[in-house]
Coordinates of C-alpha atoms in Angstrom, one line a residue:
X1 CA 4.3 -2.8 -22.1
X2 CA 0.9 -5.0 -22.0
X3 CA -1.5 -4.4 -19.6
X4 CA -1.8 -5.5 -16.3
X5 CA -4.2 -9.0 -15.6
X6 CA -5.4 -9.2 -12.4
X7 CA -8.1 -12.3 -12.4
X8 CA -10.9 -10.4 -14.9
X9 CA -9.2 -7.0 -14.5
X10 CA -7.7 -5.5 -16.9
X11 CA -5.0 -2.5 -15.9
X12 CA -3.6 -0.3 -19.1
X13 CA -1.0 0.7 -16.8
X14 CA 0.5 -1.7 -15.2
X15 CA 1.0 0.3 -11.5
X16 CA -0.9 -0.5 -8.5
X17 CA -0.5 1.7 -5.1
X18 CA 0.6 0.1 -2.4
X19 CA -2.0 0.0 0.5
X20 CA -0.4 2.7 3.5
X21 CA -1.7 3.0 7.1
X22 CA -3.3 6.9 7.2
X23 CA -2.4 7.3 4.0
X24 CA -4.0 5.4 1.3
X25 CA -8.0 6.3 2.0
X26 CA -10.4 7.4 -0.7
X27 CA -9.3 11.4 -0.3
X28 CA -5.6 10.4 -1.4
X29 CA -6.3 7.4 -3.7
X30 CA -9.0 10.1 -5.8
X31 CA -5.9 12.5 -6.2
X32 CA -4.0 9.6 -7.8
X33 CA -6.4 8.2 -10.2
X34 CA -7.2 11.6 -11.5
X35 CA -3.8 12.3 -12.0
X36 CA -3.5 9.0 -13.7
X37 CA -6.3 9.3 -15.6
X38 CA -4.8 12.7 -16.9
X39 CA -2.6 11.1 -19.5
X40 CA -5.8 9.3 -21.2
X41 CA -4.7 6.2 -20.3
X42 CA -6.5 3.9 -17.3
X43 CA -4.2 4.1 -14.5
X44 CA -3.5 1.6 -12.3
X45 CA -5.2 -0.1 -9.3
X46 CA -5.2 2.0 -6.7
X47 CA -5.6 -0.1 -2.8
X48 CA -7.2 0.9 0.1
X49 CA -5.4 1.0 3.6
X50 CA -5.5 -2.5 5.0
X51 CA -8.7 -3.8 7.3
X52 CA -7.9 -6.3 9.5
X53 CA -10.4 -9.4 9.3
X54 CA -11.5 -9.4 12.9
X55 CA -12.7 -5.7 12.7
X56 CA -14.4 -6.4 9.7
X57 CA -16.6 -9.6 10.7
X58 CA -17.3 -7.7 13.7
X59 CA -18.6 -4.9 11.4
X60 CA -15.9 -2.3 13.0
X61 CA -17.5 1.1 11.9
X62 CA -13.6 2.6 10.9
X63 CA -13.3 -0.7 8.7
X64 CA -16.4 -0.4 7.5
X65 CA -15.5 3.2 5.9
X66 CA -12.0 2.1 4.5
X67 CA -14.3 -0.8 2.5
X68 CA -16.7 2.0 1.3
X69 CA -15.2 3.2 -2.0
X70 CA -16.3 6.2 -4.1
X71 CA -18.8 5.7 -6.8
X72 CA -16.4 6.3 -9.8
X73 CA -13.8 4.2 -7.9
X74 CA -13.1 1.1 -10.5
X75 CA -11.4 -1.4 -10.0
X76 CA -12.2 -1.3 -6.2
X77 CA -9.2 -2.6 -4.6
X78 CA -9.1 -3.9 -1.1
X79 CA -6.1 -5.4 1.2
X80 CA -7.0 -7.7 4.0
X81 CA -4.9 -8.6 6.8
X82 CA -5.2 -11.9 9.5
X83 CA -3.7 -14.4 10.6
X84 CA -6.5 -16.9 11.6
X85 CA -8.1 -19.0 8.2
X86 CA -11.5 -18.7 9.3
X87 CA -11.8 -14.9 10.2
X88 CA -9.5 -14.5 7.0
X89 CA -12.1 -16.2 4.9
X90 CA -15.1 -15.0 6.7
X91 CA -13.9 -11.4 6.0
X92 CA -13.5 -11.7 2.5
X93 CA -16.9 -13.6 2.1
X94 CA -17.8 -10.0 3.5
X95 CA -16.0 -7.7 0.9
X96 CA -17.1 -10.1 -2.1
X97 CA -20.3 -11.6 -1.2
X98 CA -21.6 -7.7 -0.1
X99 CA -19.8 -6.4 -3.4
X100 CA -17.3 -4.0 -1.1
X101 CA -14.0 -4.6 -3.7
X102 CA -13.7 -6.0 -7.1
X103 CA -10.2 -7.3 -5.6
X104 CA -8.6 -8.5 -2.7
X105 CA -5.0 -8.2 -1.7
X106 CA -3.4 -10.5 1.6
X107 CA -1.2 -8.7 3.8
X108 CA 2.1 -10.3 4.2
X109 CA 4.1 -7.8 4.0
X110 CA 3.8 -5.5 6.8
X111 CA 7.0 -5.0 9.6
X112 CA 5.6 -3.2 12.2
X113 CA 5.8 -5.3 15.4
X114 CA 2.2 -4.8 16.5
X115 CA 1.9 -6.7 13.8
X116 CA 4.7 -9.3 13.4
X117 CA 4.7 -9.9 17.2
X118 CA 0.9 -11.8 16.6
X119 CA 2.8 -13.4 14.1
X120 CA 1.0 -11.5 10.9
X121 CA 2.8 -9.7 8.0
X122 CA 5.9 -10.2 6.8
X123 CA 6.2 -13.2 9.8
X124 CA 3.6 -15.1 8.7
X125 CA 4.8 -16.9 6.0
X126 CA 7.2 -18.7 7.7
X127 CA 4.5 -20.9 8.9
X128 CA 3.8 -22.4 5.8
X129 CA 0.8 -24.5 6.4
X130 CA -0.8 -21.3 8.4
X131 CA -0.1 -19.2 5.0
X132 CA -1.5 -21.9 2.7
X133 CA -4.5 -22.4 4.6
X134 CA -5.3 -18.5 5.1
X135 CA -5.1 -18.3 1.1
X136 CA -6.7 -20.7 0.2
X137 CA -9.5 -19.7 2.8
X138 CA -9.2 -16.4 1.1
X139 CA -9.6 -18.0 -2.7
X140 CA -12.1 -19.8 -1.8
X141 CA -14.7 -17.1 -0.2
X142 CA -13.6 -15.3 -3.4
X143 CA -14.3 -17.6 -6.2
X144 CA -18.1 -17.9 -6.2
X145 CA -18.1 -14.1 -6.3
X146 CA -15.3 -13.7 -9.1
X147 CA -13.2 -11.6 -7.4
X148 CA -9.6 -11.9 -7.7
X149 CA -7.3 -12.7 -4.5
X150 CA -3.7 -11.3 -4.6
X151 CA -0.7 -11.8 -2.4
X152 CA 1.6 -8.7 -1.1
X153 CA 4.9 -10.1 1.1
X154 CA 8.4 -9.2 1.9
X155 CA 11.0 -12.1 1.2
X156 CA 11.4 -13.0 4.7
X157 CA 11.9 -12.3 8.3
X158 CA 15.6 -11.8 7.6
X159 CA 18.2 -12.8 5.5
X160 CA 18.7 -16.3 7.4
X161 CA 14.7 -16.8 7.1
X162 CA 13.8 -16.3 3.8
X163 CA 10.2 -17.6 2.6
X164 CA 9.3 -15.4 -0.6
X165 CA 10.1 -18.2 -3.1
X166 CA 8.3 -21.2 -1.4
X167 CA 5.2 -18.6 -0.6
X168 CA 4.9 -17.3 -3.8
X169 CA 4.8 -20.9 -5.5
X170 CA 2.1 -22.2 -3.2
X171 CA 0.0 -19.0 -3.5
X172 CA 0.3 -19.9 -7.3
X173 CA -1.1 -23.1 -6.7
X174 CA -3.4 -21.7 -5.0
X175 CA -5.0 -19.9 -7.6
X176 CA -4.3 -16.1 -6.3
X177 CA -4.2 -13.7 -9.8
X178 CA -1.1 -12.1 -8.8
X179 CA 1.9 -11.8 -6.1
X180 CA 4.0 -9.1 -5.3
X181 CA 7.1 -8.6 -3.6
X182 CA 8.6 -5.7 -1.1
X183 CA 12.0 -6.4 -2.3
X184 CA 13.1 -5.9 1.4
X185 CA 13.3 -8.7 4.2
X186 CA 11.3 -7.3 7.8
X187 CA 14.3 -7.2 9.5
X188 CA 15.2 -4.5 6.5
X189 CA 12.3 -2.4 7.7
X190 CA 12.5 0.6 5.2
X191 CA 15.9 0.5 5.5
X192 CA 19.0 0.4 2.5
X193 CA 18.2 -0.6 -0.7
X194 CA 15.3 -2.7 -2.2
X195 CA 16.9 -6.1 -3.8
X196 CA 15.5 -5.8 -6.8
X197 CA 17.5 -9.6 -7.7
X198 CA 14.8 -10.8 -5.6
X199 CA 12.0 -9.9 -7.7
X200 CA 13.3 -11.4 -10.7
X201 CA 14.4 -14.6 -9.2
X202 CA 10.2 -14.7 -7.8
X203 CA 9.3 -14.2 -11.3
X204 CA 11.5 -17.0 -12.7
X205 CA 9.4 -19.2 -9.5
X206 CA 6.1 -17.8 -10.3
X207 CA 5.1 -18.0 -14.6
X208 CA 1.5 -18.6 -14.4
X209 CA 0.3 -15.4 -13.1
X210 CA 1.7 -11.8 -12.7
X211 CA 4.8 -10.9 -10.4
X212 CA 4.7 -7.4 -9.6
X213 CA 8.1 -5.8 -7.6
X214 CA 7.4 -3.0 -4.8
X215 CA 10.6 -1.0 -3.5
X216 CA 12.6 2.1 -4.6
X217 CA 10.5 3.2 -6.9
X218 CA 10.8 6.8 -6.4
X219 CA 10.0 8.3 -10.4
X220 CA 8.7 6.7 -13.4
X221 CA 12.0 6.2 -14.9
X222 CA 12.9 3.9 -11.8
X223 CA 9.4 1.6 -12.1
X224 CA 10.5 1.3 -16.0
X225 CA 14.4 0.5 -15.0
X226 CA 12.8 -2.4 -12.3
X227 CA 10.8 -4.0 -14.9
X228 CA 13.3 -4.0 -17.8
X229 CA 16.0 -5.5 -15.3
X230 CA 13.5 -7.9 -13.3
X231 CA 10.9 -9.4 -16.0
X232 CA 8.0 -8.0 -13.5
X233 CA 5.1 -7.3 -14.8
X234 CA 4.1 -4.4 -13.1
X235 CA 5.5 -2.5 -10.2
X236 CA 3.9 -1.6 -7.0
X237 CA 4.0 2.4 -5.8
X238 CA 4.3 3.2 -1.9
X239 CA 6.2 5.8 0.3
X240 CA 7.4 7.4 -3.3
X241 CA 4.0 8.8 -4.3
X242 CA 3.6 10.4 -0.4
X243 CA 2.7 13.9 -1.4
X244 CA 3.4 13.2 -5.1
X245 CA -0.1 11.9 -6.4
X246 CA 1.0 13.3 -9.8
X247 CA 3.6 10.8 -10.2
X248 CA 1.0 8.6 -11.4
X249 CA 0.6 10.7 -14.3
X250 CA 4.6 10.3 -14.7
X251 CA 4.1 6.5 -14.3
X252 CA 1.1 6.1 -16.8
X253 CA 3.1 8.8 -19.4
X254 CA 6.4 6.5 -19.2
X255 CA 4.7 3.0 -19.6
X256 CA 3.1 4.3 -22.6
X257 CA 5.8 5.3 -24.1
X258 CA 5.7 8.9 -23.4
X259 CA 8.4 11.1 -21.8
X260 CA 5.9 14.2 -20.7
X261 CA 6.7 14.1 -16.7
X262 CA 4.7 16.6 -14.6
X263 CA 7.0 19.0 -12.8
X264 CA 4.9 21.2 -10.4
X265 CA 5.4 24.8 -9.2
X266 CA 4.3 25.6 -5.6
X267 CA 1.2 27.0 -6.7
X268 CA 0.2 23.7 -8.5
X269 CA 1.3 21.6 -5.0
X270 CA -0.5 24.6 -3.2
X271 CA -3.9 23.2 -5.2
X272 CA -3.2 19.9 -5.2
X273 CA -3.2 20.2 -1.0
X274 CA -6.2 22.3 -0.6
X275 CA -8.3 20.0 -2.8
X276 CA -6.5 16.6 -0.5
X277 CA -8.4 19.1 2.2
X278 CA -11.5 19.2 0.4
X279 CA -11.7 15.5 0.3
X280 CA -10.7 14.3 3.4
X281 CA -13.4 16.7 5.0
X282 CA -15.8 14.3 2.3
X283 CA -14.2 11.2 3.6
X284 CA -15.0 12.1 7.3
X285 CA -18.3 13.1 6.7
X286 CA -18.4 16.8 6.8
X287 CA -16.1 16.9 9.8
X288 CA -14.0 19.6 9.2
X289 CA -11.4 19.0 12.2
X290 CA -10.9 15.5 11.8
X291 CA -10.2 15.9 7.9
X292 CA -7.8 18.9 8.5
X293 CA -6.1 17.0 11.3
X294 CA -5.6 13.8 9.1
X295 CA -4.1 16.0 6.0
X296 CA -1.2 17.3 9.0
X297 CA 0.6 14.2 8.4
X298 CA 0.9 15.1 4.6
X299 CA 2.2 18.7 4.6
X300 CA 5.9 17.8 5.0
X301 CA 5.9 15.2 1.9
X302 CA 4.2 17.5 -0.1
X303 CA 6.4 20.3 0.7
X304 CA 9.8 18.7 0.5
X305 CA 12.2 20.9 -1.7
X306 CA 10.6 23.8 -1.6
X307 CA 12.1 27.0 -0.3
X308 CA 8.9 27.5 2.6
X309 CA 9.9 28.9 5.7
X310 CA 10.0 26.8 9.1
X311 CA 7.2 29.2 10.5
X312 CA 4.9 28.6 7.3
X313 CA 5.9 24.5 7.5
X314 CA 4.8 24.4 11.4
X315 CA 1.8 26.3 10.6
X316 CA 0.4 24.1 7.7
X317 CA 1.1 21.2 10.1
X318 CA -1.7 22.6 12.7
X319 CA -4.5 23.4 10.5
X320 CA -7.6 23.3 12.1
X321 CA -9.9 24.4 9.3
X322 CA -10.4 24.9 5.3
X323 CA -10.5 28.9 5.9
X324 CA -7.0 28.4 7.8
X325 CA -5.6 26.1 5.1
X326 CA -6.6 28.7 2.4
X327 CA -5.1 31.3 4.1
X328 CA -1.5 29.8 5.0
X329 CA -1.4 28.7 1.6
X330 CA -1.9 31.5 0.0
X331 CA 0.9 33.3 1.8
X332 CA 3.3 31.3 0.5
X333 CA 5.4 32.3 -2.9
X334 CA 3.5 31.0 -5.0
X335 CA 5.8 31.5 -7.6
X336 CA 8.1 28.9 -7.4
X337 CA 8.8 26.6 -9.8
X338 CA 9.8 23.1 -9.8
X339 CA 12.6 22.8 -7.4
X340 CA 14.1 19.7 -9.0
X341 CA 15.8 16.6 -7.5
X342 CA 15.5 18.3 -4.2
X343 CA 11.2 17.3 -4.1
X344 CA 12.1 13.5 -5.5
X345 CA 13.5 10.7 -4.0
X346 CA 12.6 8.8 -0.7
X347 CA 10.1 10.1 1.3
X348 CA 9.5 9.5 5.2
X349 CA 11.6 8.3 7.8
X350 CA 13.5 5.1 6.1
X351 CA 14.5 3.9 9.6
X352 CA 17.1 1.5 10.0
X353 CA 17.2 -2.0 9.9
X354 CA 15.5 -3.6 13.0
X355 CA 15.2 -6.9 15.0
X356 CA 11.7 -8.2 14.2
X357 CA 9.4 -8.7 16.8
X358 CA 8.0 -12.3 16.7
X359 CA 5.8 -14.7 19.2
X360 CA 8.1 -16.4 21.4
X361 CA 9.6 -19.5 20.1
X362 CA 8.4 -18.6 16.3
X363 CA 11.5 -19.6 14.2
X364 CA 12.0 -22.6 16.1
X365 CA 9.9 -24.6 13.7
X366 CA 8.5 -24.4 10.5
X367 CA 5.5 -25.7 11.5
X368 CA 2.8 -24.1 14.2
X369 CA 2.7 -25.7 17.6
X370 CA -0.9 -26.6 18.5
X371 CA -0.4 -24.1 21.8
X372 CA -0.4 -21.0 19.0
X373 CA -3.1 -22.2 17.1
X374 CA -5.3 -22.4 19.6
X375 CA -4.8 -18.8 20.5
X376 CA -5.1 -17.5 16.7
X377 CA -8.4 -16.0 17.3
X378 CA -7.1 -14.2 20.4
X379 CA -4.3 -12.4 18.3
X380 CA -6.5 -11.3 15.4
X381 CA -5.5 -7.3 15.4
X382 CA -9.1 -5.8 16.1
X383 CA -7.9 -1.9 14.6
X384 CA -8.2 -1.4 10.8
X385 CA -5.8 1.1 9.0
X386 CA -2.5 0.0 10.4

């Protein structure tokens, strides 16, 4: 398959990791790359969790850090979030003009009604002048700087409000190097199965720049299976990869043409969660407690299929330190192999489909009332990360 173009950037592999709320920081996005990089091939673009524009113009210290890449982190890959133009614009003059990311992604995909409720995510394009004018904002901070602006959305609120088709052509037009599409509406959630139809029918919409398709894509034979029956020219990775950086070495392998796939014992995921320790401890600054109490959240994903007691689970979910990481690791048998099927597929709580959470009156027009817009500023999200 040819490489991915994003703007200037070239991708060998054409697989990007979807940006993930207390997932996706520099600790979890190293373990990816390197396993990436382990097939000799460049990876992929690997995106940071999202920072809301508001934090970042007001220089929030936690968005600050999820902007602050490592120094062999390239193509730096950032994924903003807003749903006022000016803020929008003003935060990617921030990440471009201060050289912060080599890229810059739009949220309008998220479902979580913190966000959708302020009319963001996966609601905003509905609004269709709001969603022009926060792109083309976004383009053009970008431009003088050369960085590349992408889109990320869902295909709609729900099945009856549908906006994928119409957003994707103006972001086009717009001049954005790539969109890609959460084959799910919001009212979907996580929920069922991705419709991969949709992704093909964007690409037929969009032929000037790449159409990437996000959903489902659990192993690298399922990324090769949505491109091959969608067109897509490249796939987006989320919830599959959650305590699974190697599939990225799976994902690099298959689109080259190889059929090596990385299937690890319990001594290899044993390493690969001490050295996700190691990191995050880096990522925090030194602090210990606060890098072992973010890797919690993790232990589960990485763990799934393997025959580890309930005892031994609990007590890798309360690690308070490196020495008590080391040591409830090593107690485990370490001689497992690869369990199989029962470590792949979906990860994490699907959910089930869900009402979406909107501003009062929001699908009564296409169009925003001049009573919203005035009060765009005021629902600016002012927490990065989620």
């Amino acid at each position: 398959m040819p490489p991915l173009q994003i703007g200037p950037i070239t991708v060998d592999t054409p697989v990007v990791l979807a940006p993930m709320a207390g997932v996706t920081n520099r600790a979890f996005r190293t373990l990816c790359r390197e396993a990436g990089a382990s097939q000799g091939f460049y990876p992929g673009l690997y995106v940071a969790e999202m920072v809301t524009s508001r934090a970042l113009v007001e220089r929030n210290v936690e968005s600050l850090r999820i902007v602050t890449f490592g120094e062999d982190e390239t193509p730096r890959s950032a994924q903003v979030y807003g749903v006022d133009p000016a803020t929008v614009g003003a935060a990617v003059r921030i990440i471009a003009g201060e050289d912060r990311a080599d890229h810059v992604d739009l949220n309008f995909g998220c479902p979580v009604p913190k966000v959708t409720r302020k009319g963001g995510g996966s609601a905003l394009p509905w609004k269709r002048q709001l969603f022009t004018d926060i792109v083309r904002a976004a383009v053009e901070a970008a431009e003088p700087h050369g960085v590349p602006v992408t889109v990320k959305m869902r295909k709609g609120i729900d099945d009856d409000h549908l906006t994928y088709l119409e957003a994707g052509r103006i972001a086009e037009s717009l001049g954005v190097a790539a969109v890609a599409l959460h084959a799910r509406t919001a009212a979907d959630y996580y929920s069922g199965t991705a419709d991969w139809t949709a992704i093909a029918r964007l690409k037929e919409a969009v032929r000037s720049v790449p159409v990437l398709g996000n959903g489902d894509i659990w192993s690298a034979e399922d990324a090769l299976r949505m491109v091959r029956e969608t067109g897509a020219d490249g796939v987006v990775v989320g919830r599959g990869c959650q305590g699974r950086p190697w599939l990225f070495a799976d994902l690099a392998a298959a689109f080259h043409g190889v059929t090596t796939r990385v299937r690890p014992g319990l001594r290899d995921v044993a390493d690969a969660i001490y050295r996700h320790g190691e990191l995050m401890i880096d990522y925090f600054d030194g602090d210990e407690g606060k890098g072992m109490r973010d890797l919690r959240k993790h232990m589960a994903w990485y763990l799934k299929g393997y025959a580890v007691g309930g005892d031994a689970r609990r007590a890798l979910a309360m690690v308070s330190t490196q020495a008590e990481l080391r040591e409830h690791l090593d107690a485990l048998d370490l001689t497992q192999g690869y369990p199989g099927e029962d470590a792949e597929g979906p990860r994490g709580r699907a959910g089930s489909p869900k009402q979406p959470h909107l501003p009062y009156g929001w699908l009564d027009s296409r169009d925003l009332d001049a009573e919203f817009e005035a009060k765009l500023r005021e629902a600016e999200l002012s927490v990065s990360g989620g």
